[in-house]
Amino acid sequence: MAADFPYVYPHSRNEAGRLGQTQMHEDSFRVNVECARAIEQAIQDHFNETDETLSEDCAQSVLERFGFKRVNFVLANSLKEFHKSGCKHLVSDEAYRWGRRVFVPPDGK
């Protein structure tokens, strides 16, 4: 249930400042970082080196802890940032197309 998860702030840092909602932005950002770290840990815990796959239940604990909306947002933002890096060839075009469908406000960070 969405009400059980912390609010995902939808605006950029600049817009939050303009609206007087800087603390809301910072609180959401902090949870986003926790979520990103939890995703990284889940990948490490569920990666099968033999066939280079993730187990089917890889995302379950992260989704239960942070909710679909935040996990979706964090993954899309991570893909956006990763695509800018020199390692963009490691992710499929399909994944990048998916990530572009999720709105992530520009933040300059």
PDB file of C-alpha atoms in Angstrom:
ATOM      1  CA  MET A   1       0.000   0.000   0.000  1.00  0.00           C
ATOM      2  CA  ALA A   2       1.434   3.346  -1.088  1.00  0.00           C
ATOM      3  CA  ALA A   3       0.499   5.036   2.190  1.00  0.00           C
ATOM      4  CA  ASP A   4       2.870   2.666   4.001  1.00  0.00           C
ATOM      5  CA  PHE A   5       5.920   4.048   2.200  1.00  0.00           C
ATOM      6  CA  PRO A   6       7.647   7.434   2.569  1.00  0.00           C
ATOM      7  CA  TYR A   7       6.597  10.083   0.068  1.00  0.00           C
ATOM      8  CA  VAL A   8       8.568  10.187  -3.206  1.00  0.00           C
ATOM      9  CA  TYR A   9       9.185  13.898  -3.775  1.00  0.00           C
ATOM     10  CA  PRO A  10       8.418  14.650  -7.452  1.00  0.00           C
ATOM     11  CA  HIS A  11      10.267  17.940  -8.006  1.00  0.00           C
ATOM     12  CA  SER A  12      13.868  19.051  -8.443  1.00  0.00           C
ATOM     13  CA  ARG A  13      15.918  20.603  -5.656  1.00  0.00           C
ATOM     14  CA  ASN A  14      15.496  24.034  -7.244  1.00  0.00           C
ATOM     15  CA  GLU A  15      11.720  23.660  -7.456  1.00  0.00           C
ATOM     16  CA  ALA A  16      11.599  22.433  -3.852  1.00  0.00           C
ATOM     17  CA  GLY A  17      13.441  25.586  -2.777  1.00  0.00           C
ATOM     18  CA  ARG A  18      11.070  27.779  -4.751  1.00  0.00           C
ATOM     19  CA  LEU A  19       8.082  26.035  -3.159  1.00  0.00           C
ATOM     20  CA  GLY A  20       9.554  26.141   0.352  1.00  0.00           C
ATOM     21  CA  GLN A  21       9.732  22.334   0.418  1.00  0.00           C
ATOM     22  CA  THR A  22      13.473  21.823   0.729  1.00  0.00           C
ATOM     23  CA  GLN A  23      13.132  19.514   3.736  1.00  0.00           C
ATOM     24  CA  MET A  24      10.635  17.308   1.897  1.00  0.00           C
ATOM     25  CA  HIS A  25      13.090  17.040  -0.997  1.00  0.00           C
ATOM     26  CA  GLU A  26      15.995  16.213   1.314  1.00  0.00           C
ATOM     27  CA  ASP A  27      14.001  13.582   3.211  1.00  0.00           C
ATOM     28  CA  SER A  28      12.941  11.905  -0.026  1.00  0.00           C
ATOM     29  CA  PHE A  29      16.473  12.097  -1.431  1.00  0.00           C
ATOM     30  CA  ARG A  30      17.869  10.400   1.690  1.00  0.00           C
ATOM     31  CA  VAL A  31      15.389   7.521   1.318  1.00  0.00           C
ATOM     32  CA  ASN A  32      16.229   7.330  -2.418  1.00  0.00           C
ATOM     33  CA  VAL A  33      19.885   6.806  -1.525  1.00  0.00           C
ATOM     34  CA  GLU A  34      18.954   4.101   1.005  1.00  0.00           C
ATOM     35  CA  CYS A  35      16.856   2.437  -1.683  1.00  0.00           C
ATOM     36  CA  ALA A  36      19.697   2.565  -4.211  1.00  0.00           C
ATOM     37  CA  ARG A  37      22.050   0.921  -1.701  1.00  0.00           C
ATOM     38  CA  ALA A  38      19.442  -1.757  -0.954  1.00  0.00           C
ATOM     39  CA  ILE A  39      19.100  -2.461  -4.694  1.00  0.00           C
ATOM     40  CA  GLU A  40      22.883  -2.802  -5.007  1.00  0.00           C
ATOM     41  CA  GLN A  41      22.949  -5.208  -2.058  1.00  0.00           C
ATOM     42  CA  ALA A  42      20.064  -7.272  -3.446  1.00  0.00           C
ATOM     43  CA  ILE A  43      21.909  -7.608  -6.754  1.00  0.00           C
ATOM     44  CA  GLN A  44      25.065  -8.745  -4.970  1.00  0.00           C
ATOM     45  CA  ASP A  45      23.108 -11.205  -2.827  1.00  0.00           C
ATOM     46  CA  HIS A  46      21.095 -12.708  -5.697  1.00  0.00           C
ATOM     47  CA  PHE A  47      23.561 -12.735  -8.585  1.00  0.00           C
ATOM     48  CA  ASN A  48      24.454 -16.157  -9.926  1.00  0.00           C
ATOM     49  CA  GLU A  49      27.975 -15.919 -11.355  1.00  0.00           C
ATOM     50  CA  THR A  50      27.682 -19.233 -13.185  1.00  0.00           C
ATOM     51  CA  ASP A  51      24.967 -18.124 -15.595  1.00  0.00           C
ATOM     52  CA  GLU A  52      25.122 -14.363 -14.896  1.00  0.00           C
ATOM     53  CA  THR A  53      21.469 -14.105 -13.845  1.00  0.00           C
ATOM     54  CA  LEU A  54      19.556 -12.771 -10.874  1.00  0.00           C
ATOM     55  CA  SER A  55      17.292 -15.031  -8.860  1.00  0.00           C
ATOM     56  CA  GLU A  56      13.564 -14.478  -9.303  1.00  0.00           C
ATOM     57  CA  ASP A  57      13.111 -13.115  -5.781  1.00  0.00           C
ATOM     58  CA  CYS A  58      15.935 -10.580  -6.083  1.00  0.00           C
ATOM     59  CA  ALA A  59      13.713  -7.498  -5.979  1.00  0.00           C
ATOM     60  CA  GLN A  60      11.203  -8.719  -3.410  1.00  0.00           C
ATOM     61  CA  SER A  61      12.866  -7.442  -0.233  1.00  0.00           C
ATOM     62  CA  VAL A  62      13.605  -4.046  -1.784  1.00  0.00           C
ATOM     63  CA  LEU A  63      10.032  -3.672  -3.040  1.00  0.00           C
ATOM     64  CA  GLU A  64       8.647  -4.649   0.367  1.00  0.00           C
ATOM     65  CA  ARG A  65      10.877  -2.137   2.137  1.00  0.00           C
ATOM     66  CA  PHE A  66      10.602   0.843  -0.243  1.00  0.00           C
ATOM     67  CA  GLY A  67       7.561   0.232  -2.446  1.00  0.00           C
ATOM     68  CA  PHE A  68       7.209  -0.014  -6.205  1.00  0.00           C
ATOM     69  CA  LYS A  69       7.002   3.739  -6.847  1.00  0.00           C
ATOM     70  CA  ARG A  70      10.335   4.552  -5.191  1.00  0.00           C
ATOM     71  CA  VAL A  71      12.157   1.507  -6.590  1.00  0.00           C
ATOM     72  CA  ASN A  72      10.890   2.422 -10.066  1.00  0.00           C
ATOM     73  CA  PHE A  73      12.043   6.050  -9.604  1.00  0.00           C
ATOM     74  CA  VAL A  74      15.479   5.083  -8.248  1.00  0.00           C
ATOM     75  CA  LEU A  75      16.108   2.533 -11.002  1.00  0.00           C
ATOM     76  CA  ALA A  76      15.085   4.997 -13.723  1.00  0.00           C
ATOM     77  CA  ASN A  77      17.339   7.685 -12.258  1.00  0.00           C
ATOM     78  CA  SER A  78      20.219   5.219 -11.956  1.00  0.00           C
ATOM     79  CA  LEU A  79      19.826   4.210 -15.600  1.00  0.00           C
ATOM     80  CA  LYS A  80      19.762   7.862 -16.633  1.00  0.00           C
ATOM     81  CA  GLU A  81      23.018   8.518 -14.798  1.00  0.00           C
ATOM     82  CA  PHE A  82      24.600   5.257 -15.943  1.00  0.00           C
ATOM     83  CA  HIS A  83      23.798   6.065 -19.570  1.00  0.00           C
ATOM     84  CA  LYS A  84      25.905   9.246 -19.220  1.00  0.00           C
ATOM     85  CA  SER A  85      28.872   7.204 -17.999  1.00  0.00           C
ATOM     86  CA  GLY A  86      31.478   5.400 -20.033  1.00  0.00           C
ATOM     87  CA  CYS A  87      29.881   2.058 -19.181  1.00  0.00           C
ATOM     88  CA  LYS A  88      26.555   2.561 -20.928  1.00  0.00           C
ATOM     89  CA  HIS A  89      27.238  -0.421 -23.178  1.00  0.00           C
ATOM     90  CA  LEU A  90      26.664  -2.731 -20.183  1.00  0.00           C
ATOM     91  CA  VAL A  91      22.911  -2.052 -20.151  1.00  0.00           C
ATOM     92  CA  SER A  92      20.503  -2.968 -22.921  1.00  0.00           C
ATOM     93  CA  ASP A  93      18.803  -0.368 -25.088  1.00  0.00           C
ATOM     94  CA  GLU A  94      15.492  -1.841 -23.936  1.00  0.00           C
ATOM     95  CA  ALA A  95      16.350  -1.035 -20.309  1.00  0.00           C
ATOM     96  CA  TYR A  96      17.307   2.534 -21.239  1.00  0.00           C
ATOM     97  CA  ARG A  97      14.026   2.946 -23.143  1.00  0.00           C
ATOM     98  CA  TRP A  98      12.133   1.763 -20.068  1.00  0.00           C
ATOM     99  CA  GLY A  99      14.010   4.213 -17.851  1.00  0.00           C
ATOM    100  CA  ARG A 100      13.166   7.150 -20.100  1.00  0.00           C
ATOM    101  CA  ARG A 101       9.443   6.502 -19.561  1.00  0.00           C
ATOM    102  CA  VAL A 102       9.774   7.374 -15.860  1.00  0.00           C
ATOM    103  CA  PHE A 103       9.918  11.103 -15.090  1.00  0.00           C
ATOM    104  CA  VAL A 104      12.949  12.040 -13.031  1.00  0.00           C
ATOM    105  CA  PRO A 105      13.306  15.800 -12.524  1.00  0.00           C
ATOM    106  CA  PRO A 106      16.655  17.273 -13.564  1.00  0.00           C
ATOM    107  CA  ASP A 107      18.668  18.094 -10.477  1.00  0.00           C
ATOM    108  CA  GLY A 108      22.184  18.911 -11.604  1.00  0.00           C
ATOM    109  CA  LYS A 109      23.617  16.381  -9.130  1.00  0.00           C
TER     110      LYS A 109
END
